GROMACS .gro file of C-alpha atoms in nm:
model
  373
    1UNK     CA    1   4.805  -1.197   0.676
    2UNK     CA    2   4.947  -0.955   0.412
    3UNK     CA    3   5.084  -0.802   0.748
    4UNK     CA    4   5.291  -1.155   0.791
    5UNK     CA    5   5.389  -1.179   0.452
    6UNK     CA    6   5.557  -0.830   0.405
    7UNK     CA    7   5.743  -0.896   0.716
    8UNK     CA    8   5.872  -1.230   0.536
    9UNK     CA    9   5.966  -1.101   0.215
   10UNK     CA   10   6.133  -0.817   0.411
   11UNK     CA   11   6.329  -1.088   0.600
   12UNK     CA   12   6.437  -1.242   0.328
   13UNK     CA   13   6.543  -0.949   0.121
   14UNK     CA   14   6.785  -0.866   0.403
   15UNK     CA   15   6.909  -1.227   0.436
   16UNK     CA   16   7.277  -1.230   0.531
   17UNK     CA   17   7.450  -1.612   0.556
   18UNK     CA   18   7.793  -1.652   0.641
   19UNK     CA   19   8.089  -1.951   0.563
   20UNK     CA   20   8.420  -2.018   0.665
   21UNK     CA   21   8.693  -2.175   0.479
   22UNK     CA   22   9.034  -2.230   0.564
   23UNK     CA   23   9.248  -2.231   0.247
   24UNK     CA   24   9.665  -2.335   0.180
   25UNK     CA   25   9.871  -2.094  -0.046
   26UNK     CA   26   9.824  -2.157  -0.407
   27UNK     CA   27   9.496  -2.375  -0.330
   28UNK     CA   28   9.158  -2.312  -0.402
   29UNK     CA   29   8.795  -2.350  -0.277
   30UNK     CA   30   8.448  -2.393  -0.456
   31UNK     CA   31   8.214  -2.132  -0.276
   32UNK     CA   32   7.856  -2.298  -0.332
   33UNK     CA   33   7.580  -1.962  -0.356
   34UNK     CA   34   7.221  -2.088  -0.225
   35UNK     CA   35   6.904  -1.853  -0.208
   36UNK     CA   36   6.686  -1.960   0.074
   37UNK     CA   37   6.441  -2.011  -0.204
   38UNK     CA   38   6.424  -2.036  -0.555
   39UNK     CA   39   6.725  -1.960  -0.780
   40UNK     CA   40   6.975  -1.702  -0.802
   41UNK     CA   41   6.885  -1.481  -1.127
   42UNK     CA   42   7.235  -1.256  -1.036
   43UNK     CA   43   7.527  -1.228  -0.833
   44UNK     CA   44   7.804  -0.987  -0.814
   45UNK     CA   45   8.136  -1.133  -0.619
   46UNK     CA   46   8.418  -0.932  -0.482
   47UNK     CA   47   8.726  -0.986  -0.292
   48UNK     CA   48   9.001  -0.881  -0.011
   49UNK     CA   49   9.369  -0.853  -0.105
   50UNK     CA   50   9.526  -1.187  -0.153
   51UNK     CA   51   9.251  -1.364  -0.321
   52UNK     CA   52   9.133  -1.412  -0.647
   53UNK     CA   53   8.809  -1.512  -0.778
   54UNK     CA   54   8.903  -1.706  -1.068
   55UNK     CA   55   8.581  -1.821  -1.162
   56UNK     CA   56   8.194  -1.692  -1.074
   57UNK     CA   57   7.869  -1.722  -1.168
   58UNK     CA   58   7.523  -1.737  -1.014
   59UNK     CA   59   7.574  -2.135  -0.907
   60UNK     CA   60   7.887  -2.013  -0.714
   61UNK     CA   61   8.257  -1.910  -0.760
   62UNK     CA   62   8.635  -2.038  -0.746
   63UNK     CA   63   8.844  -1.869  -0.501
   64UNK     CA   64   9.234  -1.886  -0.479
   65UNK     CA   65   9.471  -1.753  -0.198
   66UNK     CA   66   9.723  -1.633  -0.409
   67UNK     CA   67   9.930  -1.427  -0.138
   68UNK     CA   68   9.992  -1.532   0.229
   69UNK     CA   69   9.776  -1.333   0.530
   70UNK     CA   70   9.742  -1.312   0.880
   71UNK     CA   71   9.407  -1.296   1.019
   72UNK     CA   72   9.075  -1.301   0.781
   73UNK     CA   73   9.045  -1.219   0.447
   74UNK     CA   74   8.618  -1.197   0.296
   75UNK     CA   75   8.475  -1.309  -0.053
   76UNK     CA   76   8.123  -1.128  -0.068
   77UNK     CA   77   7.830  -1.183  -0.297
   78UNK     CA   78   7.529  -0.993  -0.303
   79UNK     CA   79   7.317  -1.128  -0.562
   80UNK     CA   80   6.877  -1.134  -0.650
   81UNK     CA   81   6.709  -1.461  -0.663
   82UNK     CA   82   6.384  -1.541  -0.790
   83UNK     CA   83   6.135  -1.753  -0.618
   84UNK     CA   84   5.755  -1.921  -0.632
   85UNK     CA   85   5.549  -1.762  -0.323
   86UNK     CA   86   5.344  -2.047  -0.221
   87UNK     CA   87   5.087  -1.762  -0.111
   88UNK     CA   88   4.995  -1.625  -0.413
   89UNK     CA   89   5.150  -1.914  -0.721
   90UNK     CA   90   5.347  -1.581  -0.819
   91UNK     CA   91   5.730  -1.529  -0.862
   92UNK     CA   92   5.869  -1.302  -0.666
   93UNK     CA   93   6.227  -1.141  -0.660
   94UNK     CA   94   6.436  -1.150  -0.280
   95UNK     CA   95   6.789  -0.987  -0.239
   96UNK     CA   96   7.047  -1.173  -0.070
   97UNK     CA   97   7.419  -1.193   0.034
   98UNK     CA   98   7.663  -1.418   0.147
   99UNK     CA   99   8.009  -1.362   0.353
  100UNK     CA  100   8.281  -1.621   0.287
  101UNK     CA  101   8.555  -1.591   0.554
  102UNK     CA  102   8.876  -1.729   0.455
  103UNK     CA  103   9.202  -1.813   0.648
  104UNK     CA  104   9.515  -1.854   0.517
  105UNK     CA  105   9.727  -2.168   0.613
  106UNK     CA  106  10.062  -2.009   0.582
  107UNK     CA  107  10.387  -2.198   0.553
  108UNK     CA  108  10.726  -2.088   0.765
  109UNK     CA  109  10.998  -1.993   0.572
  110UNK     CA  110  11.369  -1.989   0.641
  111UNK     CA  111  11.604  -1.770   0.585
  112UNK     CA  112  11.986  -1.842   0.543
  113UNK     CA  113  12.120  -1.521   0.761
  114UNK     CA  114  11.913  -1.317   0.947
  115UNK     CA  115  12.254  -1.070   1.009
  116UNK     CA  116  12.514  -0.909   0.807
  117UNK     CA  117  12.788  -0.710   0.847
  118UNK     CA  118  12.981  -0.634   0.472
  119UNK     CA  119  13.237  -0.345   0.352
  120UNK     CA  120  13.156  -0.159   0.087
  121UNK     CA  121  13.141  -0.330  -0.251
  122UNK     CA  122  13.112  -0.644  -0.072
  123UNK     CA  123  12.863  -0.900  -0.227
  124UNK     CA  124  12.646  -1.209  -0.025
  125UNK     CA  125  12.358  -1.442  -0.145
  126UNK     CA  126  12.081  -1.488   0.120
  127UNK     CA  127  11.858  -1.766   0.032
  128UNK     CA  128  11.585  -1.950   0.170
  129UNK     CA  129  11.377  -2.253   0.202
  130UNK     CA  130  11.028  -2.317   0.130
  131UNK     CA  131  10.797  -2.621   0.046
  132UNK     CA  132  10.511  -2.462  -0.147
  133UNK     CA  133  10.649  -2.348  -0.457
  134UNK     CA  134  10.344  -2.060  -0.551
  135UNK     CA  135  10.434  -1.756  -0.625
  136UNK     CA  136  10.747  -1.563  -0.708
  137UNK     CA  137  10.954  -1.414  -0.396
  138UNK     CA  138  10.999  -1.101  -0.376
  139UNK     CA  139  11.330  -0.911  -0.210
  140UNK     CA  140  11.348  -0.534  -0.126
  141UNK     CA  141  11.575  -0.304   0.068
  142UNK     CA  142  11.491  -0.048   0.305
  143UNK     CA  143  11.743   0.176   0.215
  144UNK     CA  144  11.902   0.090  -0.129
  145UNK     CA  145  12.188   0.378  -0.045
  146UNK     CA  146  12.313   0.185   0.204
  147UNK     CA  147  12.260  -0.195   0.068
  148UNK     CA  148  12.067  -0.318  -0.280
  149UNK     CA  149  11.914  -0.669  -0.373
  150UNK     CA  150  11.862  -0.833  -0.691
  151UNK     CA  151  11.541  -1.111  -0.750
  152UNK     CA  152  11.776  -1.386  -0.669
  153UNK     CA  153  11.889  -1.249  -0.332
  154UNK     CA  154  12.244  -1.107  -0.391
  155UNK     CA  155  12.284  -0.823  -0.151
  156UNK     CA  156  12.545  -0.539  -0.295
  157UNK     CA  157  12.707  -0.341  -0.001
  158UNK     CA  158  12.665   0.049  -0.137
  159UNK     CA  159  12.804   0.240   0.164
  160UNK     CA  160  12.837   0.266   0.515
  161UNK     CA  161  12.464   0.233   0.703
  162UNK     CA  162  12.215  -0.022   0.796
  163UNK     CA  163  11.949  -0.125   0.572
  164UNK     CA  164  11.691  -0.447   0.641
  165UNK     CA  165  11.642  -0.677   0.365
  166UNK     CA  166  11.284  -0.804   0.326
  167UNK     CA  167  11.221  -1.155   0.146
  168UNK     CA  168  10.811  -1.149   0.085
  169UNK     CA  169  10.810  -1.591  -0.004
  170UNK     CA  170  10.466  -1.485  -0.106
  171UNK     CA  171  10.342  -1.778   0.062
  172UNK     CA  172  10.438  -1.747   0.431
  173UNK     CA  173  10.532  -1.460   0.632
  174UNK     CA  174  10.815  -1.208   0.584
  175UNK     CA  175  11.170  -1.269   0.648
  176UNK     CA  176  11.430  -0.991   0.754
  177UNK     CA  177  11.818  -0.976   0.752
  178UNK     CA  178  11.975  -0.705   0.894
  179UNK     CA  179  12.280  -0.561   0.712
  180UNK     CA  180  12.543  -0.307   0.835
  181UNK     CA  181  12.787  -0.193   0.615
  182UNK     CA  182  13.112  -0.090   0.792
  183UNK     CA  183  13.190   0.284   0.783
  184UNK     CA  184  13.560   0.385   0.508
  185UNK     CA  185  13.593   0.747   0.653
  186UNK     CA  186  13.714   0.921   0.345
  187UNK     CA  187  14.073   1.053   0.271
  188UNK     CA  188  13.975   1.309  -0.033
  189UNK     CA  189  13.668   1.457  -0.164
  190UNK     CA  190  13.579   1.597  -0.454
  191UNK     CA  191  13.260   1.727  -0.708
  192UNK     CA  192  13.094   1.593  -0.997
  193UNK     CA  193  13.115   1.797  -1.246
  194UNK     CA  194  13.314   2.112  -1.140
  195UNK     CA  195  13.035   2.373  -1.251
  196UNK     CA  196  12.674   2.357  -1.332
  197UNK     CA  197  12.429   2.611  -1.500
  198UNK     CA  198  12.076   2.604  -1.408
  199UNK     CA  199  11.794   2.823  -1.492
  200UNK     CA  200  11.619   3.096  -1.234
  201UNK     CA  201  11.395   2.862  -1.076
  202UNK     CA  202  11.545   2.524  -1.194
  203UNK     CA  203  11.692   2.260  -0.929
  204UNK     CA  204  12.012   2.070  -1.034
  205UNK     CA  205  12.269   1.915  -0.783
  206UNK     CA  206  12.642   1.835  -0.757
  207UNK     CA  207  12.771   1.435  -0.715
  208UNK     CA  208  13.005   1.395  -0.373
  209UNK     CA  209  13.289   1.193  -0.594
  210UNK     CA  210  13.484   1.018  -0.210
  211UNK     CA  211  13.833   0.820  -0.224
  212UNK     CA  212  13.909   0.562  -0.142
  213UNK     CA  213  13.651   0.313  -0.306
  214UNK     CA  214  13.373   0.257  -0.078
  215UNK     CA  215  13.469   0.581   0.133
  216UNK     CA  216  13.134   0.731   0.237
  217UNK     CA  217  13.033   1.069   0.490
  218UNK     CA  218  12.767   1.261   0.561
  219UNK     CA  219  12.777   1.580   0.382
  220UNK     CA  220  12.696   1.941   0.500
  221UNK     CA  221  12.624   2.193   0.216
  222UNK     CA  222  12.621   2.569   0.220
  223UNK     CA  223  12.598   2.865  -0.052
  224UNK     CA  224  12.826   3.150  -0.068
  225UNK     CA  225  12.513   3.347  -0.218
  226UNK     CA  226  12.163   3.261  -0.138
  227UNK     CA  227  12.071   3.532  -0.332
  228UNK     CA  228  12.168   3.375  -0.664
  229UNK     CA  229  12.159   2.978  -0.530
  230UNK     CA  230  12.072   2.796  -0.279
  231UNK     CA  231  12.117   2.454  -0.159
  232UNK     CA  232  11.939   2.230   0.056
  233UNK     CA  233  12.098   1.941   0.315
  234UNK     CA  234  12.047   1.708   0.041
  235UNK     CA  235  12.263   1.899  -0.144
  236UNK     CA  236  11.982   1.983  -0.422
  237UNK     CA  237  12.065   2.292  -0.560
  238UNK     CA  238  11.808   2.594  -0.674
  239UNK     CA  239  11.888   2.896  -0.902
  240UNK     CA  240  11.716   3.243  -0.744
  241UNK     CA  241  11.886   3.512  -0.931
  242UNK     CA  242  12.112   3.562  -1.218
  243UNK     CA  243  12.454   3.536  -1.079
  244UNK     CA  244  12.771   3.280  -0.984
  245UNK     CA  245  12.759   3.135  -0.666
  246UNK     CA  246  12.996   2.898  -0.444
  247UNK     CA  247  12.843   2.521  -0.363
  248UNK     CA  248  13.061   2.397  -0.060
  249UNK     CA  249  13.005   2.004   0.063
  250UNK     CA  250  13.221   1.971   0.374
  251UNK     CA  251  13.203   1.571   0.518
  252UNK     CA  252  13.200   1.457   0.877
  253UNK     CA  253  13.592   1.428   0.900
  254UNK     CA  254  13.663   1.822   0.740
  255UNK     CA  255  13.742   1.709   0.418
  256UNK     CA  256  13.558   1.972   0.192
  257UNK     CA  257  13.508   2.033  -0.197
  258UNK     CA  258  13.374   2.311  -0.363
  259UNK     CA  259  13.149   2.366  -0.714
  260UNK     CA  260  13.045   2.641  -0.885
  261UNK     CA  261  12.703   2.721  -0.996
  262UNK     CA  262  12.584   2.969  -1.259
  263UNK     CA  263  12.249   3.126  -1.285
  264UNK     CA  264  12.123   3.214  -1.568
  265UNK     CA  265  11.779   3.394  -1.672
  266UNK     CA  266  11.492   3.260  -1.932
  267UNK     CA  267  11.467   3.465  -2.220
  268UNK     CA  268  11.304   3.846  -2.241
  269UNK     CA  269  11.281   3.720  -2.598
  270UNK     CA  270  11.313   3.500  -2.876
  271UNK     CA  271  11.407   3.580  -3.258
  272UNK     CA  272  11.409   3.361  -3.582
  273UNK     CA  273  11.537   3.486  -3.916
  274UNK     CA  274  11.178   3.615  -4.090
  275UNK     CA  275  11.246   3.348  -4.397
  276UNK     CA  276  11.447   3.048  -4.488
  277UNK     CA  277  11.420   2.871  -4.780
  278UNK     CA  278  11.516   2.484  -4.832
  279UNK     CA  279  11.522   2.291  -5.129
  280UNK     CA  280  11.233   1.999  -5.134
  281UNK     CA  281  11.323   1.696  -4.913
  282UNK     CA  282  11.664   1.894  -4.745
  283UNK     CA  283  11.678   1.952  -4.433
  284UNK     CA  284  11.784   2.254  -4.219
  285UNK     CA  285  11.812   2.375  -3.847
  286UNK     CA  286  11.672   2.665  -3.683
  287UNK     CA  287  11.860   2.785  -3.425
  288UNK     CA  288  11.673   3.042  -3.187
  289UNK     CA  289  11.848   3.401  -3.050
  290UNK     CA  290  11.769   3.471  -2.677
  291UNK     CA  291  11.781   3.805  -2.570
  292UNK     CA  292  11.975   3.908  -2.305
  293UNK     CA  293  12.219   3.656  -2.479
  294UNK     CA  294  12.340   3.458  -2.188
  295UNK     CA  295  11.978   3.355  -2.141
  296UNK     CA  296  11.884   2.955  -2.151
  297UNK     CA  297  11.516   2.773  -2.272
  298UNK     CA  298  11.375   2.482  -2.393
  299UNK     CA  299  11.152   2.518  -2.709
  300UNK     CA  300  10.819   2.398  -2.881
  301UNK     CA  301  10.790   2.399  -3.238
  302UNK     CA  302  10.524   2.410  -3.452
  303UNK     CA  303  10.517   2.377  -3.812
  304UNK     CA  304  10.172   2.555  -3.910
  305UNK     CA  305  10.147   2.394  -4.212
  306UNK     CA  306  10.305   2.031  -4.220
  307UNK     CA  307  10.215   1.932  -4.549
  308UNK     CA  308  10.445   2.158  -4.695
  309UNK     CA  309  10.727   2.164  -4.399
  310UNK     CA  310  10.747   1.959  -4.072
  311UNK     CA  311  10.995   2.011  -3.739
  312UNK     CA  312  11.089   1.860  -3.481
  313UNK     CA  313  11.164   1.836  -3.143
  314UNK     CA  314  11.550   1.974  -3.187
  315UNK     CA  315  11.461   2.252  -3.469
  316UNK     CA  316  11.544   2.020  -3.725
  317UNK     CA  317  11.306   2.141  -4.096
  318UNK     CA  318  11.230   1.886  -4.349
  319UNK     CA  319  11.037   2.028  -4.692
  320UNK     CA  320  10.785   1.817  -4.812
  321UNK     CA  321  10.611   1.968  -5.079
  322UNK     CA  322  10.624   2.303  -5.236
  323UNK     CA  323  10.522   2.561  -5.113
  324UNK     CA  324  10.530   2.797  -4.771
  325UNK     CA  325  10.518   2.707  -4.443
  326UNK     CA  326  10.493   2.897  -4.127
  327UNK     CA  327  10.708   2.801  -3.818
  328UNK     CA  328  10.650   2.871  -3.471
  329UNK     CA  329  10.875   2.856  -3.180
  330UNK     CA  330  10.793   2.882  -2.798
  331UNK     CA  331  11.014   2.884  -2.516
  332UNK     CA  332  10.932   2.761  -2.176
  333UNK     CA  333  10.847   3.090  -2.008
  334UNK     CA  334  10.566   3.115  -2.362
  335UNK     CA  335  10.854   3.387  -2.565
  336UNK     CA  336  10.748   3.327  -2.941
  337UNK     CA  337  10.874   3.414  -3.293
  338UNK     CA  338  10.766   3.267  -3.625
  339UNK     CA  339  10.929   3.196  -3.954
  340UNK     CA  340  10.833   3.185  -4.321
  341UNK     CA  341  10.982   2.856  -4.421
  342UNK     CA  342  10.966   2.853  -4.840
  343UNK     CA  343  11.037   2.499  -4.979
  344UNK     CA  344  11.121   2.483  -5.374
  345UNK     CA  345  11.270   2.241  -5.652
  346UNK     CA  346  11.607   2.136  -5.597
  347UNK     CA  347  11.800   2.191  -5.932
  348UNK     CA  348  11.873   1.916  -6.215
  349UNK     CA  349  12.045   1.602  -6.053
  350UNK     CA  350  12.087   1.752  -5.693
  351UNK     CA  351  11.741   1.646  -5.565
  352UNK     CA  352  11.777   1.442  -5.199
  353UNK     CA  353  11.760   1.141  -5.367
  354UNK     CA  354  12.039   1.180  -5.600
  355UNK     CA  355  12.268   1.352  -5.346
  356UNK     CA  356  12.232   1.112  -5.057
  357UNK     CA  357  12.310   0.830  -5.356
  358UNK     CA  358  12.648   1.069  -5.402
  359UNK     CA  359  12.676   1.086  -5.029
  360UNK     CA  360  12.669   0.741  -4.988
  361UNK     CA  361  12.910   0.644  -5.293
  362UNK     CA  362  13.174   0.927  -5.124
  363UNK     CA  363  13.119   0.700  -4.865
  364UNK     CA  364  13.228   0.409  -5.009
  365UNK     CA  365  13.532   0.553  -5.167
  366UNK     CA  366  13.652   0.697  -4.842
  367UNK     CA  367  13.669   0.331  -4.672
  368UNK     CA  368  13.861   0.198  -4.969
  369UNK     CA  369  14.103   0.426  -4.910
  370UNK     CA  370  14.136   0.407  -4.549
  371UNK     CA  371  14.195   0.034  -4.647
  372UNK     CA  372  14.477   0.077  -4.886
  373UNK     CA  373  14.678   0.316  -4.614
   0.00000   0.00000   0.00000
């Protein structure tokens, strides 16, 4: 007999029920949760993608389809009930769950054009058609180089290509529109800008600048000195060595436009004067020397002691108190060089409050002139 009734609890702590619901866009179902026995002391609920539990408890739980599918989508609950074993008059606690297979009744929605064929710079609205108003549509481009879209279905011709334009109505399946934008071979090239300087290491690139408007090529890119730079088909640019070196971009139809590109090293070292001193509340810019001198870095700064003297980002001192302050630049490849920042009174009459009042009056007095020219 205990045999029997080990066997039964075991049964009914592996009980698995199922349910099947079949569930419009936007609408939702009551999902009813009943032990075999007893009552359900907890229950945890989860989800697939494109539903939402928007209510749950141990009676049961709400469940929206808030995004079209094809196929199946599950709610599960696994949840511990409590129950009287009419064995024993004891309670006893069972584990449970419960599938909930849900369909989606998906609407069909139409799209005006399923086709386009627009020059460069050319704009057209698609728009569509749909009963069940849930949800916000969504529009993307496979290829926003060739052809963009804005939320309200405008596509914007960029250049020559094909892209597909995806509407997602959120409550039926997606809808596609091919667009081709013609091909303007282009009469002149050029490069934005005319020279760049990157660091040994760094990545930078040159802009294709092609006449007339809405002109567009493939481009083919080469380096005069892969030493110093080198450049991939994408045209992205890296600095190797210290050095100049050629960027050519040559386009299907020979046209061809070259840049130049200097490399230039991170600093051996970094120097700041050994003191400064700055009256309290002025301000005052440190400006770092690199050595060799052609050398390039970005900097951290540090004020050691900020009660007395902050910096920031750009160099820039402020004094706040009197007293000394120590502070500390870095440079990206960790070069470092402190000063001894010493802020003190301002004389009579010329602290920062008084002199940005007489800034602000010579201010004043400059417009009224420029007025009475």
């Amino acid at each position: 007999m205990k045999r029997l009734l080990f066997i039964l609890s075991a049964l009914l702590w592996c009980m698995t029920s199922f349910a099947q619901y079949n569930i419009e866009v936007g609408s939702v179902e009551y999902l009813p949760l009943e032990p075999p026995a007893g009552y359900v002391r907890s229950a945890n609920w989860s989800c697939d993608e494109g539903l939402v539990l928007t209510d749950r408890s141990e009676a049961g739980a709400i469940v929206m389809v808030d995004h079209y599918f094809s196929g199946a989508a599950y709610v599960n609950c696994s949840y511990v009930y409590e129950y009287l074993g009419s064995y024993d008059n004891n309670y006893h606690a069972g584990r449970g769950t419960k599938t909930y297979r849900i369909t989606c009744i998906g609407e069909t929605v139409t799209i005006s054009e399923t086709q386009l064929n627009l020059n460069p710079g050319e704009k057209h609205r698609l728009t569509f058609v749909r009963k069940n108003s849930h949800g916000t549509p969504v529009w993307t481009s496979s290829n926003t180089n060739v052809a963009t879209v804005n939320e309200s279905g405008t596509v914007t011709a960029v250049k020559s290509g094909h892209a597909v334009i995806t509407l997602d109505p959120i409550v039926g399946e997606p809808r596609f529109c091919d667009v081709t934008v013609i091909q303007i071979d282009p009469e002149s090239m050029s490069l934005e800008p005319e020279s760049i300087t990157v660091k040994a290491g760094d990545k930078s690139r040159f802009t294709c600048i092609f006449k007339p408007s809405g002109a567009s090529s493939d481009v083919t890119w080469t380096s005069s000195n892969e030493s110093v730079a080198t450049v991939n088909s994408s045209g992205v640019i890296t600095g190797v060595s210290e050095g100049s070196a050629q960027i050519t971009a040559a386009s299907e139809n020979g046209l061809m436009a070259v840049g130049t590109v200097e490399v230039v090293p991170l600093p051996e070292q970094v120097m700041l004067p050994s003191g400064q001193e700055i009256r309290l509340g002025y301000q005052f810019r440190l400006n770092p020397e690199l050595i060799p001198a052609n050398a390039i870095s970005e900097y951290e700064w540090e004020s050691e002691n900020p009660d007395v003297a902050t910096i920031d980002a750009s160099g820039k001192i402020k004094g706040i108190s009197k007293g000394s302050a120590i502070i500390n630049v870095t440079t990206e490849n960790g070069k470092t060089a402190s000063c001894t920042v010493t802020v003190t009174d301002a004389p009579e009459g010329m602290d920062y409050r008084n002199a940005g009042a007489r800034m602000d009056a010579l201010k004043s007095l400059v417009k009224e002139s420029l007025k009475n020219l």
